[in-house]
């Protein structure tokens, strides 16, 4: 039996077992349905999060933790809705957009989504390369080369079906979580201050606003909203509305668990930066500086764990970003290009940034702001389809869930507007510039 056949059997066995659970012929089996949200959750732990969270924690202590918590709750809601749309319709968000919007709107959405995908890959690819460069003392360009090879190798697992890829990505997510769990035991955390930061909203100044929008852009990711609908659209066969309802229920559980873990990792990043840098090292705003400062403050183990998690984050999120880019292109314009060509295209901005000598962390933070600006496109499209009875049937969003989603979208749109206002040099009432 070949390796490819074994991988195909793994996916086939998983799909058969899921069908048995959905039909009521098998009890339990909840872990069979874990996978799509785990893959999507990688987008919420990418290197862009490291950059924005380090700046938030070092510069403002625990004060912006409420932004991380709020962004994660919005992400949880929209990922659940995206998965629901894929399960119910059997189509992903890009395909639905192409079928229901005019051609000019579809092309505009595709262009914006591709820009967002390239901004995403800039953060992910640079982050993984930077981690390798710092850990092994390599030139950054070497780290970029190794990251490119490793991500392409992992992408080959997708040829064997969805299950092998889910397992690989799940292992990398577990590694990221384990590294930050270890960090929490080393860092001198003020837990009362952290709790206050989570539940007492504040916005100290205009720079904090920019970082906050970056946090949202790094947390609620446009490509993850597109991707999740694609990951669920044909993963499990449902024969009737009862089975669909059961699958949606399993999906919602997975989203809550996977995104809760991603949220805790994000908050751990801010907490670590706040506890290690805010008092005495508040000027720390770059990943490189954070690594070099961690060693004398918390020891070599903490610094190594930080870089290990950064590398795992960069590699896994770069893989997921490429998967999303392929799905977006295929859904919007019915074109699919070879994976190697997709990687070359999306890696190009990262090489340009390095060639121009742009500060790596600044590039990561600004990429997250670009993502936040692009985010309303999939958010609004998703809400339009999720509430339509002719598309979703009895699974159409109604009542409190719909209004919560609308409120979340309006919050993101509002923050984006304030950021654009601020970028134009106009004063923001109530904020110190």
GROMACS .gro file of C-alpha atoms in nm:
model
  433
    1UNK     CA    1   0.000   0.000   0.000
    2UNK     CA    2   0.144   0.336  -0.103
    3UNK     CA    3   0.172   0.636   0.129
    4UNK     CA    4  -0.086   0.824  -0.080
    5UNK     CA    5  -0.332   0.534  -0.054
    6UNK     CA    6  -0.290   0.527   0.324
    7UNK     CA    7  -0.363   0.898   0.342
    8UNK     CA    8  -0.669   0.859   0.119
    9UNK     CA    9  -0.788   0.576   0.343
   10UNK     CA   10  -0.742   0.800   0.647
   11UNK     CA   11  -0.970   1.062   0.494
   12UNK     CA   12  -1.217   0.801   0.369
   13UNK     CA   13  -1.236   0.632   0.709
   14UNK     CA   14  -1.294   0.967   0.876
   15UNK     CA   15  -1.572   1.057   0.634
   16UNK     CA   16  -1.739   0.715   0.676
   17UNK     CA   17  -1.725   0.741   1.054
   18UNK     CA   18  -1.873   1.092   1.042
   19UNK     CA   19  -2.163   0.967   0.831
   20UNK     CA   20  -2.229   0.694   1.089
   21UNK     CA   21  -2.240   0.951   1.370
   22UNK     CA   22  -2.467   1.186   1.176
   23UNK     CA   23  -2.708   0.903   1.090
   24UNK     CA   24  -2.727   0.796   1.455
   25UNK     CA   25  -2.555   0.459   1.398
   26UNK     CA   26  -2.255   0.550   1.614
   27UNK     CA   27  -2.231   0.725   1.948
   28UNK     CA   28  -1.970   0.983   2.039
   29UNK     CA   29  -1.709   1.048   1.773
   30UNK     CA   30  -1.691   1.422   1.840
   31UNK     CA   31  -1.321   1.434   1.752
   32UNK     CA   32  -1.403   1.322   1.398
   33UNK     CA   33  -1.554   1.664   1.336
   34UNK     CA   34  -1.247   1.851   1.457
   35UNK     CA   35  -1.039   1.990   1.175
   36UNK     CA   36  -1.186   2.287   0.985
   37UNK     CA   37  -1.191   2.526   1.282
   38UNK     CA   38  -0.847   2.404   1.392
   39UNK     CA   39  -0.707   2.496   1.051
   40UNK     CA   40  -0.892   2.830   1.051
   41UNK     CA   41  -0.768   2.905   1.405
   42UNK     CA   42  -0.410   2.921   1.274
   43UNK     CA   43  -0.502   3.253   1.113
   44UNK     CA   44  -0.562   3.389   1.465
   45UNK     CA   45  -0.214   3.295   1.584
   46UNK     CA   46  -0.004   3.411   1.291
   47UNK     CA   47   0.314   3.625   1.319
   48UNK     CA   48   0.109   3.941   1.266
   49UNK     CA   49  -0.046   3.870   1.605
   50UNK     CA   50   0.302   3.850   1.757
   51UNK     CA   51   0.392   4.194   1.623
   52UNK     CA   52   0.072   4.371   1.731
   53UNK     CA   53   0.050   4.188   2.065
   54UNK     CA   54   0.410   4.267   2.158
   55UNK     CA   55   0.351   4.634   2.084
   56UNK     CA   56   0.024   4.628   2.281
   57UNK     CA   57   0.174   4.459   2.586
   58UNK     CA   58   0.506   4.642   2.594
   59UNK     CA   59   0.358   4.985   2.530
   60UNK     CA   60   0.032   4.967   2.725
   61UNK     CA   61   0.067   4.678   2.968
   62UNK     CA   62  -0.259   4.490   3.012
   63UNK     CA   63  -0.476   4.785   2.899
   64UNK     CA   64  -0.555   4.648   2.551
   65UNK     CA   65  -0.640   4.292   2.654
   66UNK     CA   66  -1.009   4.378   2.616
   67UNK     CA   67  -0.945   4.443   2.246
   68UNK     CA   68  -0.795   4.095   2.206
   69UNK     CA   69  -1.089   3.938   2.391
   70UNK     CA   70  -1.348   4.132   2.190
   71UNK     CA   71  -1.178   4.056   1.858
   72UNK     CA   72  -1.166   3.688   1.943
   73UNK     CA   73  -1.538   3.679   2.028
   74UNK     CA   74  -1.621   3.847   1.696
   75UNK     CA   75  -1.393   3.599   1.518
   76UNK     CA   76  -1.563   3.307   1.691
   77UNK     CA   77  -1.905   3.425   1.575
   78UNK     CA   78  -1.806   3.486   1.215
   79UNK     CA   79  -1.612   3.160   1.182
   80UNK     CA   80  -1.917   2.971   1.310
   81UNK     CA   81  -2.136   3.148   1.055
   82UNK     CA   82  -1.886   3.078   0.774
   83UNK     CA   83  -1.878   2.708   0.863
   84UNK     CA   84  -2.259   2.704   0.878
   85UNK     CA   85  -2.287   2.853   0.528
   86UNK     CA   86  -2.048   2.593   0.385
   87UNK     CA   87  -2.231   2.304   0.553
   88UNK     CA   88  -2.581   2.414   0.454
   89UNK     CA   89  -2.516   2.529   0.096
   90UNK     CA   90  -2.232   2.299  -0.006
   91UNK     CA   91  -2.060   2.607  -0.148
   92UNK     CA   92  -1.792   2.838  -0.017
   93UNK     CA   93  -1.828   3.213   0.031
   94UNK     CA   94  -1.637   3.302  -0.286
   95UNK     CA   95  -1.858   3.074  -0.498
   96UNK     CA   96  -2.175   3.220  -0.348
   97UNK     CA   97  -2.047   3.571  -0.415
   98UNK     CA   98  -1.976   3.489  -0.780
   99UNK     CA   99  -2.323   3.338  -0.825
  100UNK     CA  100  -2.521   3.613  -0.650
  101UNK     CA  101  -2.338   3.940  -0.714
  102UNK     CA  102  -2.281   4.127  -1.040
  103UNK     CA  103  -1.960   4.069  -1.232
  104UNK     CA  104  -1.803   4.409  -1.143
  105UNK     CA  105  -1.877   4.351  -0.773
  106UNK     CA  106  -1.737   3.999  -0.791
  107UNK     CA  107  -1.415   4.118  -0.958
  108UNK     CA  108  -1.375   4.398  -0.703
  109UNK     CA  109  -1.426   4.151  -0.418
  110UNK     CA  110  -1.171   3.916  -0.570
  111UNK     CA  111  -0.910   4.191  -0.609
  112UNK     CA  112  -0.957   4.310  -0.249
  113UNK     CA  113  -0.946   3.950  -0.123
  114UNK     CA  114  -0.627   3.878  -0.317
  115UNK     CA  115  -0.462   4.190  -0.171
  116UNK     CA  116  -0.568   4.071   0.174
  117UNK     CA  117  -0.426   3.723   0.099
  118UNK     CA  118  -0.092   3.875  -0.003
  119UNK     CA  119  -0.084   4.094   0.309
  120UNK     CA  120  -0.158   3.782   0.511
  121UNK     CA  121   0.124   3.586   0.354
  122UNK     CA  122   0.363   3.878   0.406
  123UNK     CA  123   0.310   3.854   0.781
  124UNK     CA  124   0.315   3.475   0.793
  125UNK     CA  125   0.615   3.419   0.568
  126UNK     CA  126   0.825   3.695   0.725
  127UNK     CA  127   0.739   3.573   1.074
  128UNK     CA  128   0.853   3.216   1.013
  129UNK     CA  129   1.170   3.333   0.839
  130UNK     CA  130   1.248   3.580   1.117
  131UNK     CA  131   1.209   3.309   1.380
  132UNK     CA  132   1.453   3.078   1.198
  133UNK     CA  133   1.695   3.365   1.144
  134UNK     CA  134   1.701   3.457   1.513
  135UNK     CA  135   1.706   3.100   1.644
  136UNK     CA  136   1.994   2.978   1.426
  137UNK     CA  137   2.172   3.306   1.357
  138UNK     CA  138   2.105   3.286   0.985
  139UNK     CA  139   2.066   3.579   0.746
  140UNK     CA  140   1.696   3.658   0.705
  141UNK     CA  141   1.705   3.553   0.339
  142UNK     CA  142   1.815   3.202   0.443
  143UNK     CA  143   1.524   3.179   0.684
  144UNK     CA  144   1.291   3.284   0.402
  145UNK     CA  145   1.425   3.007   0.179
  146UNK     CA  146   1.383   2.738   0.445
  147UNK     CA  147   1.034   2.861   0.530
  148UNK     CA  148   0.938   2.847   0.162
  149UNK     CA  149   1.060   2.487   0.129
  150UNK     CA  150   0.894   2.367   0.452
  151UNK     CA  151   0.557   2.528   0.376
  152UNK     CA  152   0.554   2.382   0.025
  153UNK     CA  153   0.635   2.037   0.165
  154UNK     CA  154   0.346   2.060   0.414
  155UNK     CA  155   0.110   2.172   0.136
  156UNK     CA  156   0.177   1.842  -0.038
  157UNK     CA  157  -0.012   1.666   0.242
  158UNK     CA  158  -0.331   1.812   0.097
  159UNK     CA  159  -0.300   1.573  -0.195
  160UNK     CA  160  -0.384   1.290   0.043
  161UNK     CA  161  -0.718   1.436   0.150
  162UNK     CA  162  -0.827   1.665   0.431
  163UNK     CA  163  -0.736   1.449   0.732
  164UNK     CA  164  -0.354   1.436   0.697
  165UNK     CA  165  -0.342   1.816   0.658
  166UNK     CA  166  -0.569   1.864   0.961
  167UNK     CA  167  -0.341   1.646   1.173
  168UNK     CA  168  -0.025   1.831   1.068
  169UNK     CA  169  -0.179   2.174   1.130
  170UNK     CA  170  -0.328   2.052   1.459
  171UNK     CA  171   0.018   1.941   1.576
  172UNK     CA  172   0.164   2.284   1.496
  173UNK     CA  173  -0.123   2.456   1.681
  174UNK     CA  174  -0.054   2.233   1.983
  175UNK     CA  175   0.314   2.332   1.969
  176UNK     CA  176   0.228   2.704   1.967
  177UNK     CA  177  -0.007   2.658   2.262
  178UNK     CA  178   0.248   2.454   2.459
  179UNK     CA  179   0.516   2.721   2.410
  180UNK     CA  180   0.294   2.996   2.546
  181UNK     CA  181   0.173   2.782   2.833
  182UNK     CA  182   0.538   2.742   2.930
  183UNK     CA  183   0.589   3.118   2.896
  184UNK     CA  184   0.311   3.183   3.148
  185UNK     CA  185   0.496   2.981   3.411
  186UNK     CA  186   0.813   3.185   3.357
  187UNK     CA  187   0.679   3.541   3.321
  188UNK     CA  188   0.597   3.740   3.639
  189UNK     CA  189   0.231   3.801   3.557
  190UNK     CA  190   0.011   4.047   3.749
  191UNK     CA  191  -0.307   3.844   3.714
  192UNK     CA  192  -0.531   4.104   3.878
  193UNK     CA  193  -0.406   4.363   3.629
  194UNK     CA  194  -0.460   4.118   3.343
  195UNK     CA  195  -0.820   4.051   3.448
  196UNK     CA  196  -0.885   4.424   3.476
  197UNK     CA  197  -0.742   4.477   3.128
  198UNK     CA  198  -0.977   4.217   2.983
  199UNK     CA  199  -1.297   4.364   3.121
  200UNK     CA  200  -1.227   4.739   3.163
  201UNK     CA  201  -1.211   4.894   2.814
  202UNK     CA  202  -0.975   5.188   2.766
  203UNK     CA  203  -0.798   5.356   2.474
  204UNK     CA  204  -0.496   5.550   2.607
  205UNK     CA  205  -0.401   5.738   2.289
  206UNK     CA  206  -0.406   5.743   1.909
  207UNK     CA  207  -0.116   5.499   1.882
  208UNK     CA  208  -0.311   5.253   2.094
  209UNK     CA  209  -0.597   5.289   1.845
  210UNK     CA  210  -0.369   5.199   1.554
  211UNK     CA  211  -0.242   4.896   1.744
  212UNK     CA  212  -0.600   4.800   1.835
  213UNK     CA  213  -0.709   4.804   1.471
  214UNK     CA  214  -0.398   4.599   1.394
  215UNK     CA  215  -0.502   4.349   1.662
  216UNK     CA  216  -0.845   4.319   1.501
  217UNK     CA  217  -0.686   4.280   1.158
  218UNK     CA  218  -0.456   4.012   1.298
  219UNK     CA  219  -0.739   3.834   1.478
  220UNK     CA  220  -1.048   3.849   1.257
  221UNK     CA  221  -0.890   3.745   0.926
  222UNK     CA  222  -1.056   3.790   0.584
  223UNK     CA  223  -0.901   3.478   0.432
  224UNK     CA  224  -1.006   3.266   0.733
  225UNK     CA  225  -1.370   3.367   0.684
  226UNK     CA  226  -1.350   3.262   0.318
  227UNK     CA  227  -1.155   2.944   0.395
  228UNK     CA  228  -1.377   2.806   0.671
  229UNK     CA  229  -1.679   2.784   0.440
  230UNK     CA  230  -1.464   2.594   0.191
  231UNK     CA  231  -1.330   2.353   0.452
  232UNK     CA  232  -1.681   2.251   0.559
  233UNK     CA  233  -1.868   2.254   0.227
  234UNK     CA  234  -1.801   1.890   0.131
  235UNK     CA  235  -1.624   1.748   0.435
  236UNK     CA  236  -1.916   1.535   0.560
  237UNK     CA  237  -2.212   1.402   0.364
  238UNK     CA  238  -2.552   1.499   0.506
  239UNK     CA  239  -2.868   1.337   0.371
  240UNK     CA  240  -3.141   1.547   0.532
  241UNK     CA  241  -3.198   1.863   0.741
  242UNK     CA  242  -3.170   1.666   1.066
  243UNK     CA  243  -2.818   1.554   0.980
  244UNK     CA  244  -2.731   1.906   0.865
  245UNK     CA  245  -2.850   2.045   1.199
  246UNK     CA  246  -2.641   1.787   1.383
  247UNK     CA  247  -2.334   1.874   1.176
  248UNK     CA  248  -2.382   2.247   1.239
  249UNK     CA  249  -2.400   2.170   1.611
  250UNK     CA  250  -2.073   1.976   1.600
  251UNK     CA  251  -1.915   2.256   1.397
  252UNK     CA  252  -2.020   2.520   1.650
  253UNK     CA  253  -1.861   2.319   1.931
  254UNK     CA  254  -1.537   2.290   1.739
  255UNK     CA  255  -1.531   2.662   1.660
  256UNK     CA  256  -1.580   2.753   2.027
  257UNK     CA  257  -1.300   2.522   2.142
  258UNK     CA  258  -1.051   2.601   1.863
  259UNK     CA  259  -1.104   2.977   1.872
  260UNK     CA  260  -1.101   2.983   2.254
  261UNK     CA  261  -0.756   2.823   2.242
  262UNK     CA  262  -0.644   3.075   1.979
  263UNK     CA  263  -0.780   3.358   2.193
  264UNK     CA  264  -0.595   3.234   2.500
  265UNK     CA  265  -0.271   3.217   2.300
  266UNK     CA  266  -0.325   3.576   2.183
  267UNK     CA  267  -0.394   3.697   2.534
  268UNK     CA  268  -0.089   3.506   2.656
  269UNK     CA  269   0.121   3.697   2.401
  270UNK     CA  270   0.002   4.032   2.534
  271UNK     CA  271   0.036   3.919   2.896
  272UNK     CA  272   0.391   3.795   2.837
  273UNK     CA  273   0.491   4.122   2.668
  274UNK     CA  274   0.323   4.328   2.941
  275UNK     CA  275   0.482   4.137   3.228
  276UNK     CA  276   0.828   4.121   3.072
  277UNK     CA  277   0.861   4.458   2.898
  278UNK     CA  278   0.609   4.719   3.011
  279UNK     CA  279   0.791   4.814   3.331
  280UNK     CA  280   1.138   4.926   3.230
  281UNK     CA  281   1.134   4.813   2.866
  282UNK     CA  282   0.819   4.972   2.724
  283UNK     CA  283   1.015   5.078   2.416
  284UNK     CA  284   1.026   4.716   2.298
  285UNK     CA  285   0.816   4.714   1.981
  286UNK     CA  286   0.990   4.465   1.754
  287UNK     CA  287   1.004   4.086   1.750
  288UNK     CA  288   1.385   4.090   1.727
  289UNK     CA  289   1.416   4.322   2.027
  290UNK     CA  290   1.164   4.116   2.222
  291UNK     CA  291   1.369   3.801   2.167
  292UNK     CA  292   1.701   3.961   2.265
  293UNK     CA  293   1.542   4.126   2.570
  294UNK     CA  294   1.370   3.806   2.687
  295UNK     CA  295   1.698   3.619   2.738
  296UNK     CA  296   1.839   3.841   3.019
  297UNK     CA  297   1.492   3.901   3.168
  298UNK     CA  298   1.335   3.554   3.171
  299UNK     CA  299   1.618   3.325   3.060
  300UNK     CA  300   1.716   3.133   2.748
  301UNK     CA  301   1.425   2.887   2.779
  302UNK     CA  302   1.165   3.163   2.752
  303UNK     CA  303   1.340   3.314   2.452
  304UNK     CA  304   1.371   2.975   2.278
  305UNK     CA  305   1.004   2.896   2.344
  306UNK     CA  306   0.911   3.234   2.199
  307UNK     CA  307   1.102   3.167   1.877
  308UNK     CA  308   0.979   2.807   1.849
  309UNK     CA  309   0.620   2.923   1.866
  310UNK     CA  310   0.693   3.200   1.613
  311UNK     CA  311   0.840   2.950   1.364
  312UNK     CA  312   0.548   2.708   1.409
  313UNK     CA  313   0.309   3.000   1.367
  314UNK     CA  314   0.478   3.129   1.052
  315UNK     CA  315   0.496   2.790   0.883
  316UNK     CA  316   0.143   2.675   0.968
  317UNK     CA  317  -0.024   3.008   0.888
  318UNK     CA  318   0.165   3.036   0.559
  319UNK     CA  319   0.031   2.694   0.461
  320UNK     CA  320  -0.323   2.794   0.556
  321UNK     CA  321  -0.290   3.127   0.375
  322UNK     CA  322  -0.192   2.949   0.053
  323UNK     CA  323  -0.490   2.713   0.088
  324UNK     CA  324  -0.721   3.012   0.132
  325UNK     CA  325  -0.571   3.195  -0.165
  326UNK     CA  326  -0.630   2.896  -0.391
  327UNK     CA  327  -0.990   2.865  -0.276
  328UNK     CA  328  -1.058   3.238  -0.318
  329UNK     CA  329  -0.926   3.242  -0.675
  330UNK     CA  330  -1.109   2.927  -0.773
  331UNK     CA  331  -1.433   3.046  -0.616
  332UNK     CA  332  -1.436   3.397  -0.763
  333UNK     CA  333  -1.297   3.345  -1.113
  334UNK     CA  334  -1.298   2.964  -1.155
  335UNK     CA  335  -0.923   2.952  -1.201
  336UNK     CA  336  -0.673   2.737  -1.016
  337UNK     CA  337  -0.298   2.776  -1.050
  338UNK     CA  338  -0.026   2.532  -0.938
  339UNK     CA  339   0.059   2.551  -0.568
  340UNK     CA  340   0.424   2.635  -0.640
  341UNK     CA  341   0.318   2.933  -0.854
  342UNK     CA  342   0.077   3.050  -0.586
  343UNK     CA  343   0.359   3.037  -0.331
  344UNK     CA  344   0.592   3.236  -0.558
  345UNK     CA  345   0.329   3.509  -0.615
  346UNK     CA  346   0.234   3.546  -0.248
  347UNK     CA  347   0.596   3.533  -0.129
  348UNK     CA  348   0.703   3.814  -0.361
  349UNK     CA  349   0.597   4.104  -0.131
  350UNK     CA  350   0.802   3.957   0.155
  351UNK     CA  351   1.117   3.950  -0.059
  352UNK     CA  352   1.048   4.308  -0.171
  353UNK     CA  353   1.013   4.420   0.193
  354UNK     CA  354   1.347   4.258   0.283
  355UNK     CA  355   1.518   4.397  -0.028
  356UNK     CA  356   1.396   4.751   0.052
  357UNK     CA  357   1.521   4.720   0.410
  358UNK     CA  358   1.180   4.784   0.565
  359UNK     CA  359   1.162   4.716   0.940
  360UNK     CA  360   1.017   4.365   0.971
  361UNK     CA  361   0.789   4.430   1.267
  362UNK     CA  362   0.657   4.752   1.114
  363UNK     CA  363   0.576   4.559   0.797
  364UNK     CA  364   0.394   4.295   1.003
  365UNK     CA  365   0.185   4.554   1.190
  366UNK     CA  366   0.092   4.746   0.875
  367UNK     CA  367  -0.005   4.423   0.700
  368UNK     CA  368  -0.254   4.363   0.979
  369UNK     CA  369  -0.400   4.712   0.932
  370UNK     CA  370  -0.444   4.632   0.559
  371UNK     CA  371  -0.627   4.314   0.658
  372UNK     CA  372  -0.855   4.506   0.890
  373UNK     CA  373  -0.944   4.745   0.605
  374UNK     CA  374  -1.022   4.448   0.376
  375UNK     CA  375  -1.219   4.260   0.643
  376UNK     CA  376  -1.563   4.419   0.579
  377UNK     CA  377  -1.575   4.255   0.233
  378UNK     CA  378  -1.616   3.893   0.353
  379UNK     CA  379  -1.797   3.998   0.671
  380UNK     CA  380  -2.073   4.184   0.485
  381UNK     CA  381  -2.101   3.920   0.213
  382UNK     CA  382  -2.126   3.645   0.474
  383UNK     CA  383  -2.406   3.824   0.659
  384UNK     CA  384  -2.598   3.881   0.335
  385UNK     CA  385  -2.596   3.512   0.248
  386UNK     CA  386  -2.639   3.378   0.602
  387UNK     CA  387  -2.967   3.564   0.651
  388UNK     CA  388  -3.123   3.475   0.314
  389UNK     CA  389  -3.391   3.209   0.339
  390UNK     CA  390  -3.365   3.123  -0.032
  391UNK     CA  391  -3.001   3.023   0.023
  392UNK     CA  392  -2.997   2.892   0.380
  393UNK     CA  393  -3.354   2.766   0.421
  394UNK     CA  394  -3.443   2.704   0.783
  395UNK     CA  395  -3.077   2.756   0.875
  396UNK     CA  396  -3.090   3.126   0.786
  397UNK     CA  397  -2.969   3.354   1.066
  398UNK     CA  398  -3.244   3.516   1.267
  399UNK     CA  399  -3.287   3.698   1.597
  400UNK     CA  400  -3.010   3.767   1.850
  401UNK     CA  401  -2.732   3.584   1.661
  402UNK     CA  402  -2.795   3.790   1.349
  403UNK     CA  403  -2.797   4.115   1.544
  404UNK     CA  404  -2.479   4.023   1.730
  405UNK     CA  405  -2.310   3.954   1.397
  406UNK     CA  406  -2.432   4.287   1.256
  407UNK     CA  407  -2.306   4.464   1.569
  408UNK     CA  408  -1.966   4.295   1.535
  409UNK     CA  409  -1.941   4.400   1.171
  410UNK     CA  410  -2.038   4.758   1.257
  411UNK     CA  411  -1.771   4.770   1.530
  412UNK     CA  412  -1.505   4.663   1.281
  413UNK     CA  413  -1.630   4.911   1.021
  414UNK     CA  414  -1.634   5.187   1.282
  415UNK     CA  415  -1.277   5.120   1.394
  416UNK     CA  416  -1.163   5.115   1.032
  417UNK     CA  417  -1.327   5.451   0.971
  418UNK     CA  418  -1.159   5.601   1.279
  419UNK     CA  419  -0.822   5.464   1.164
  420UNK     CA  420  -0.864   5.617   0.817
  421UNK     CA  421  -0.968   5.947   0.979
  422UNK     CA  422  -0.658   5.936   1.196
  423UNK     CA  423  -0.434   5.840   0.901
  424UNK     CA  424  -0.557   6.150   0.719
  425UNK     CA  425  -0.407   6.358   1.002
  426UNK     CA  426  -0.743   6.453   1.150
  427UNK     CA  427  -0.782   6.459   1.530
  428UNK     CA  428  -0.985   6.182   1.694
  429UNK     CA  429  -1.206   6.325   1.973
  430UNK     CA  430  -1.113   6.192   2.316
  431UNK     CA  431  -0.773   6.058   2.210
  432UNK     CA  432  -0.429   6.203   2.269
  433UNK     CA  433  -0.216   6.192   1.957
   0.00000   0.00000   0.00000
